[in-house]
Amino acid sequence: SQTIHQWPATLVQPVGSPLSLECTVEGTSNPNLYWYRQAAGRGLQLLFYSVGIGQISSEVPQNLSASRPQDWQFILSSKKLLLSDSGFYLCAWSGGDQETQYFGPGTRLLVL
Amino acid sequence: GEDVEQSLFLSVREGDSSVINCTYTDSSSTYLYWYKQEPGAGLQLLTYIFSNMDMKQDQRLTVLLNKKDKHLSLRIADTQTGDSAIYFCAESLRDTGRRALTFGSGTRLQVQP
């Protein structure tokens, strides 16, 4: 069966520091991968999606970036965090042409 | 354009039925989803319905889709305290090529014992 992992689970970082969040998927090949952000009490905002290794589409301009170095690995990064980057970051995958998305447990980021 | 709307809050008593409503604006939606989010956790897929269906039932869950009014609802029968969570409606738009979901802002369901 397929599983999706995210780490760390919680992160507290100072403003201006770098960021690296990791998402990995097991049990499926060539998944579509997604990064979403959920601000407190709000819905989900799509940040990035990837249909394959090295293929990244950005949904909103921001100081975040994403990379997909392996088929099963999706990384969310920033060179310098802003206060407004605080939130709950969720990774999701879907299989090939299937549209249903399955979510990881999330990473809670607090920028101070 | 893409816009999914939900009411923010619903409170019910344990054992009653809960009905969570959602409206969407894009008639080219292919699938519509309901996800559940418990505090501090990721989103759990509850159920989904294809746009050519008008009803889907899965144990205590019933999804109704009114394509004419672009209205989706989730009914939870015999609501339990464990059903307390935030429920998200989402739509999938194949034509965009984006392969992503557009989410509503979520409905917080509070179940009172």
Short mmCIF file of N, CA and C in Angstrom, two decimals, chain A residues 8-108:
data_model
loop_
_atom_site.label_atom_id
_atom_site.label_comp_id
_atom_site.label_asym_id
_atom_site.label_seq_id
_atom_site.Cartn_x
_atom_site.Cartn_y
_atom_site.Cartn_z
N PRO A 8 10.17 17.77 9.17
CA PRO A 8 9.76 17.40 10.53
C PRO A 8 8.27 17.60 10.75
N ALA A 9 7.78 17.17 11.89
CA ALA A 9 6.36 17.36 12.20
C ALA A 9 6.11 18.79 12.65
N THR A 10 7.08 19.34 13.37
CA THR A 10 6.96 20.71 13.88
C THR A 10 8.30 21.40 13.74
N LEU A 11 8.28 22.68 13.44
CA LEU A 11 9.53 23.43 13.25
C LEU A 11 9.32 24.87 13.69
N VAL A 12 10.25 25.36 14.50
CA VAL A 12 10.25 26.77 14.90
C VAL A 12 11.54 27.38 14.38
N GLN A 13 11.41 28.42 13.56
CA GLN A 13 12.58 29.00 12.91
C GLN A 13 12.56 30.53 13.06
N PRO A 14 13.72 31.15 13.17
CA PRO A 14 13.74 32.62 13.21
C PRO A 14 13.57 33.21 11.81
N VAL A 15 13.05 34.44 11.79
CA VAL A 15 12.94 35.17 10.52
C VAL A 15 14.31 35.27 9.87
N GLY A 16 14.36 35.05 8.56
CA GLY A 16 15.60 35.17 7.81
C GLY A 16 16.40 33.89 7.71
N SER A 17 15.97 32.85 8.42
CA SER A 17 16.70 31.58 8.37
C SER A 17 16.21 30.76 7.17
N PRO A 18 16.98 29.75 6.74
CA PRO A 18 16.54 28.91 5.61
C PRO A 18 15.57 27.84 6.07
N LEU A 19 14.93 27.22 5.08
CA LEU A 19 13.93 26.20 5.37
C LEU A 19 14.10 25.03 4.41
N SER A 20 13.91 23.83 4.93
CA SER A 20 13.83 22.65 4.08
C SER A 20 12.85 21.68 4.69
N LEU A 21 11.74 21.45 4.00
CA LEU A 21 10.74 20.47 4.43
C LEU A 21 10.74 19.33 3.41
N GLU A 22 10.63 18.12 3.92
CA GLU A 22 10.72 16.98 3.02
C GLU A 22 9.44 16.15 3.03
N CYS A 23 9.13 15.63 1.87
CA CYS A 23 7.96 14.76 1.69
C CYS A 23 8.41 13.56 0.85
N THR A 24 8.07 12.36 1.31
CA THR A 24 8.40 11.17 0.53
C THR A 24 7.17 10.29 0.40
N VAL A 25 7.11 9.59 -0.71
CA VAL A 25 5.98 8.70 -0.99
C VAL A 25 6.52 7.31 -1.26
N GLU A 26 5.89 6.31 -0.66
CA GLU A 26 6.27 4.92 -0.88
C GLU A 26 5.13 4.14 -1.50
N GLY A 27 5.47 3.12 -2.26
CA GLY A 27 4.45 2.19 -2.74
C GLY A 27 3.79 2.59 -4.04
N THR A 28 4.31 3.63 -4.70
CA THR A 28 3.76 4.02 -6.00
C THR A 28 4.88 4.62 -6.83
N SER A 29 4.75 4.53 -8.13
CA SER A 29 5.78 5.11 -8.99
C SER A 29 5.18 6.24 -9.81
N ASN A 30 6.03 7.23 -10.10
CA ASN A 30 5.65 8.39 -10.89
C ASN A 30 4.38 9.09 -10.38
N PRO A 31 4.33 9.37 -9.08
CA PRO A 31 3.15 10.08 -8.58
C PRO A 31 3.22 11.55 -8.96
N ASN A 32 2.05 12.19 -8.99
CA ASN A 32 1.99 13.65 -8.98
C ASN A 32 2.11 14.08 -7.52
N LEU A 33 2.90 15.11 -7.27
CA LEU A 33 3.13 15.56 -5.89
C LEU A 33 2.75 17.02 -5.74
N TYR A 34 2.28 17.37 -4.56
CA TYR A 34 1.74 18.72 -4.32
C TYR A 34 2.22 19.22 -2.97
N TRP A 35 2.47 20.52 -2.90
CA TRP A 35 2.65 21.22 -1.62
C TRP A 35 1.51 22.23 -1.46
N TYR A 36 0.86 22.15 -0.29
CA TYR A 36 -0.18 23.11 0.07
C TYR A 36 0.23 23.81 1.37
N ARG A 37 -0.27 25.01 1.57
CA ARG A 37 -0.13 25.69 2.86
C ARG A 37 -1.52 25.99 3.40
N GLN A 38 -1.66 25.78 4.70
CA GLN A 38 -2.91 26.08 5.39
C GLN A 38 -2.60 27.08 6.49
N ALA A 39 -3.05 28.30 6.32
CA ALA A 39 -2.90 29.29 7.37
C ALA A 39 -3.93 29.00 8.46
N ALA A 40 -3.68 29.51 9.66
CA ALA A 40 -4.55 29.22 10.80
C ALA A 40 -6.00 29.56 10.49
N GLY A 41 -6.90 28.58 10.66
CA GLY A 41 -8.32 28.81 10.45
C GLY A 41 -8.72 29.03 9.01
N ARG A 42 -7.85 28.67 8.07
CA ARG A 42 -8.16 28.92 6.67
C ARG A 42 -8.14 27.62 5.88
N GLY A 43 -8.51 27.73 4.61
CA GLY A 43 -8.46 26.58 3.71
C GLY A 43 -7.06 26.34 3.21
N LEU A 44 -6.95 25.51 2.19
CA LEU A 44 -5.65 25.12 1.66
C LEU A 44 -5.31 25.93 0.41
N GLN A 45 -4.08 26.38 0.36
CA GLN A 45 -3.59 27.11 -0.80
C GLN A 45 -2.53 26.26 -1.49
N LEU A 46 -2.73 25.96 -2.76
CA LEU A 46 -1.74 25.19 -3.51
C LEU A 46 -0.52 26.06 -3.77
N LEU A 47 0.66 25.53 -3.41
CA LEU A 47 1.91 26.25 -3.62
C LEU A 47 2.65 25.75 -4.86
N PHE A 48 2.85 24.43 -4.92
CA PHE A 48 3.60 23.83 -6.02
C PHE A 48 3.01 22.47 -6.36
N TYR A 49 3.17 22.05 -7.62
CA TYR A 49 2.89 20.66 -7.95
C TYR A 49 3.93 20.17 -8.94
N SER A 50 4.08 18.85 -8.99
CA SER A 50 5.11 18.23 -9.82
C SER A 50 4.56 16.97 -10.46
N VAL A 51 4.74 16.84 -11.76
CA VAL A 51 4.27 15.64 -12.46
C VAL A 51 5.42 14.67 -12.73
N GLY A 52 6.66 15.05 -12.38
CA GLY A 52 7.79 14.17 -12.59
C GLY A 52 9.07 14.77 -12.05
N ILE A 53 10.14 13.98 -12.08
CA ILE A 53 11.44 14.43 -11.57
C ILE A 53 11.85 15.72 -12.27
N GLY A 54 12.23 16.71 -11.47
CA GLY A 54 12.70 17.98 -12.02
C GLY A 54 11.64 18.87 -12.61
N GLN A 55 10.37 18.44 -12.59
CA GLN A 55 9.27 19.23 -13.16
C GLN A 55 8.46 19.85 -12.03
N ILE A 56 8.55 21.17 -11.91
CA ILE A 56 7.88 21.88 -10.83
C ILE A 56 7.05 23.00 -11.44
N SER A 57 5.79 23.11 -11.00
CA SER A 57 4.94 24.23 -11.39
C SER A 57 4.60 25.01 -10.14
N SER A 58 4.77 26.33 -10.23
CA SER A 58 4.51 27.21 -9.10
C SER A 58 3.17 27.88 -9.28
N GLU A 59 2.38 27.87 -8.21
CA GLU A 59 1.06 28.46 -8.29
C GLU A 59 1.01 29.91 -7.85
N VAL A 60 1.84 30.28 -6.90
CA VAL A 60 1.81 31.64 -6.38
C VAL A 60 3.24 32.16 -6.24
N PRO A 61 3.47 33.44 -6.59
CA PRO A 61 4.81 34.00 -6.40
C PRO A 61 5.11 34.19 -4.92
N GLN A 62 6.27 33.81 -4.48
CA GLN A 62 6.60 33.90 -3.06
C GLN A 62 8.09 33.61 -2.89
N ASN A 63 8.52 33.60 -1.66
CA ASN A 63 9.94 33.33 -1.42
C ASN A 63 10.19 31.85 -1.15
N LEU A 64 9.27 31.00 -1.52
CA LEU A 64 9.46 29.57 -1.39
C LEU A 64 9.80 28.95 -2.73
N SER A 65 10.47 27.80 -2.70
CA SER A 65 10.74 27.05 -3.92
C SER A 65 10.56 25.58 -3.63
N ALA A 66 10.45 24.79 -4.69
CA ALA A 66 10.28 23.35 -4.52
C ALA A 66 11.20 22.62 -5.47
N SER A 67 11.58 21.42 -5.08
CA SER A 67 12.41 20.58 -5.95
C SER A 67 11.98 19.14 -5.84
N ARG A 68 12.25 18.39 -6.89
CA ARG A 68 11.91 16.97 -6.90
C ARG A 68 13.13 16.22 -7.43
N PRO A 69 14.06 15.91 -6.53
CA PRO A 69 15.29 15.25 -6.97
C PRO A 69 15.11 13.77 -7.28
N GLN A 70 14.11 13.15 -6.67
CA GLN A 70 13.83 11.73 -6.90
C GLN A 70 12.34 11.59 -7.20
N ASP A 71 11.97 10.49 -7.81
CA ASP A 71 10.56 10.27 -8.16
C ASP A 71 9.67 10.31 -6.93
N TRP A 72 10.22 9.85 -5.79
CA TRP A 72 9.45 9.68 -4.57
C TRP A 72 9.69 10.80 -3.55
N GLN A 73 10.40 11.87 -3.93
CA GLN A 73 10.83 12.88 -2.98
C GLN A 73 10.46 14.28 -3.47
N PHE A 74 9.85 15.07 -2.57
CA PHE A 74 9.44 16.43 -2.91
C PHE A 74 9.88 17.33 -1.76
N ILE A 75 10.64 18.38 -2.06
CA ILE A 75 11.23 19.22 -1.03
C ILE A 75 10.75 20.66 -1.20
N LEU A 76 10.38 21.26 -0.09
CA LEU A 76 9.96 22.66 -0.07
C LEU A 76 11.06 23.45 0.65
N SER A 77 11.52 24.54 0.03
CA SER A 77 12.66 25.27 0.57
C SER A 77 12.42 26.77 0.58
N SER A 78 13.23 27.43 1.41
CA SER A 78 13.30 28.88 1.37
C SER A 78 14.70 29.30 1.77
N LYS A 79 15.20 30.37 1.17
CA LYS A 79 16.53 30.86 1.57
C LYS A 79 16.41 31.76 2.80
N LYS A 80 15.28 32.51 2.89
CA LYS A 80 15.10 33.42 4.02
C LYS A 80 13.63 33.45 4.39
N LEU A 81 13.29 32.92 5.55
CA LEU A 81 11.89 32.85 5.97
C LEU A 81 11.36 34.21 6.38
N LEU A 82 10.06 34.40 6.10
CA LEU A 82 9.33 35.59 6.55
C LEU A 82 8.33 35.17 7.61
N LEU A 83 7.89 36.14 8.42
CA LEU A 83 6.85 35.85 9.42
C LEU A 83 5.62 35.23 8.77
N SER A 84 5.29 35.74 7.59
CA SER A 84 4.07 35.29 6.89
C SER A 84 4.19 33.86 6.36
N ASP A 85 5.36 33.25 6.47
CA ASP A 85 5.52 31.85 6.04
C ASP A 85 5.01 30.86 7.09
N SER A 86 4.68 31.35 8.26
CA SER A 86 4.13 30.46 9.30
C SER A 86 2.85 29.81 8.80
N GLY A 87 2.68 28.54 9.14
CA GLY A 87 1.48 27.84 8.73
C GLY A 87 1.68 26.34 8.82
N PHE A 88 0.70 25.64 8.31
CA PHE A 88 0.71 24.18 8.30
C PHE A 88 0.92 23.76 6.85
N TYR A 89 2.01 23.04 6.60
CA TYR A 89 2.37 22.68 5.23
C TYR A 89 2.02 21.21 4.99
N LEU A 90 1.25 21.00 3.97
CA LEU A 90 0.77 19.66 3.66
C LEU A 90 1.27 19.22 2.29
N CYS A 91 1.77 18.01 2.25
CA CYS A 91 2.18 17.38 1.00
C CYS A 91 1.10 16.37 0.60
N ALA A 92 0.88 16.22 -0.67
CA ALA A 92 -0.11 15.25 -1.15
C ALA A 92 0.39 14.59 -2.42
N TRP A 93 -0.17 13.40 -2.69
CA TRP A 93 0.18 12.72 -3.94
C TRP A 93 -1.09 12.22 -4.62
N SER A 94 -0.99 12.09 -5.93
CA SER A 94 -2.04 11.42 -6.69
C SER A 94 -1.34 10.54 -7.71
N GLY A 95 -2.04 9.52 -8.18
CA GLY A 95 -1.43 8.54 -9.06
C GLY A 95 -1.73 8.76 -10.52
N GLY A 96 -0.75 9.09 -11.34
CA GLY A 96 -0.90 9.19 -12.78
C GLY A 96 -2.04 10.10 -13.17
N ASP A 97 -3.01 9.55 -13.90
CA ASP A 97 -4.14 10.35 -14.34
C ASP A 97 -5.26 10.40 -13.31
N GLN A 98 -5.04 9.71 -12.19
CA GLN A 98 -6.05 9.76 -11.14
C GLN A 98 -6.03 11.13 -10.48
N GLU A 99 -7.17 11.65 -10.15
CA GLU A 99 -7.24 13.01 -9.60
C GLU A 99 -7.32 13.02 -8.08
N THR A 100 -7.71 11.92 -7.48
CA THR A 100 -7.85 11.88 -6.03
C THR A 100 -6.49 12.07 -5.38
N GLN A 101 -6.45 12.96 -4.40
CA GLN A 101 -5.20 13.25 -3.71
C GLN A 101 -5.23 12.71 -2.29
N TYR A 102 -4.06 12.23 -1.85
CA TYR A 102 -3.90 11.68 -0.51
C TYR A 102 -2.83 12.49 0.20
N PHE A 103 -3.14 12.85 1.43
CA PHE A 103 -2.32 13.82 2.14
C PHE A 103 -1.41 13.18 3.18
N GLY A 104 -0.26 13.84 3.39
CA GLY A 104 0.62 13.48 4.47
C GLY A 104 0.15 14.09 5.78
N PRO A 105 0.88 13.83 6.87
CA PRO A 105 0.47 14.30 8.20
C PRO A 105 0.72 15.78 8.43
N GLY A 106 1.52 16.43 7.56
CA GLY A 106 1.73 17.87 7.67
C GLY A 106 2.93 18.25 8.53
N THR A 107 3.43 19.46 8.28
CA THR A 107 4.50 20.07 9.09
C THR A 107 4.00 21.42 9.56
N ARG A 108 4.04 21.62 10.87
CA ARG A 108 3.64 22.92 11.41
C ARG A 108 4.88 23.79 11.55
#
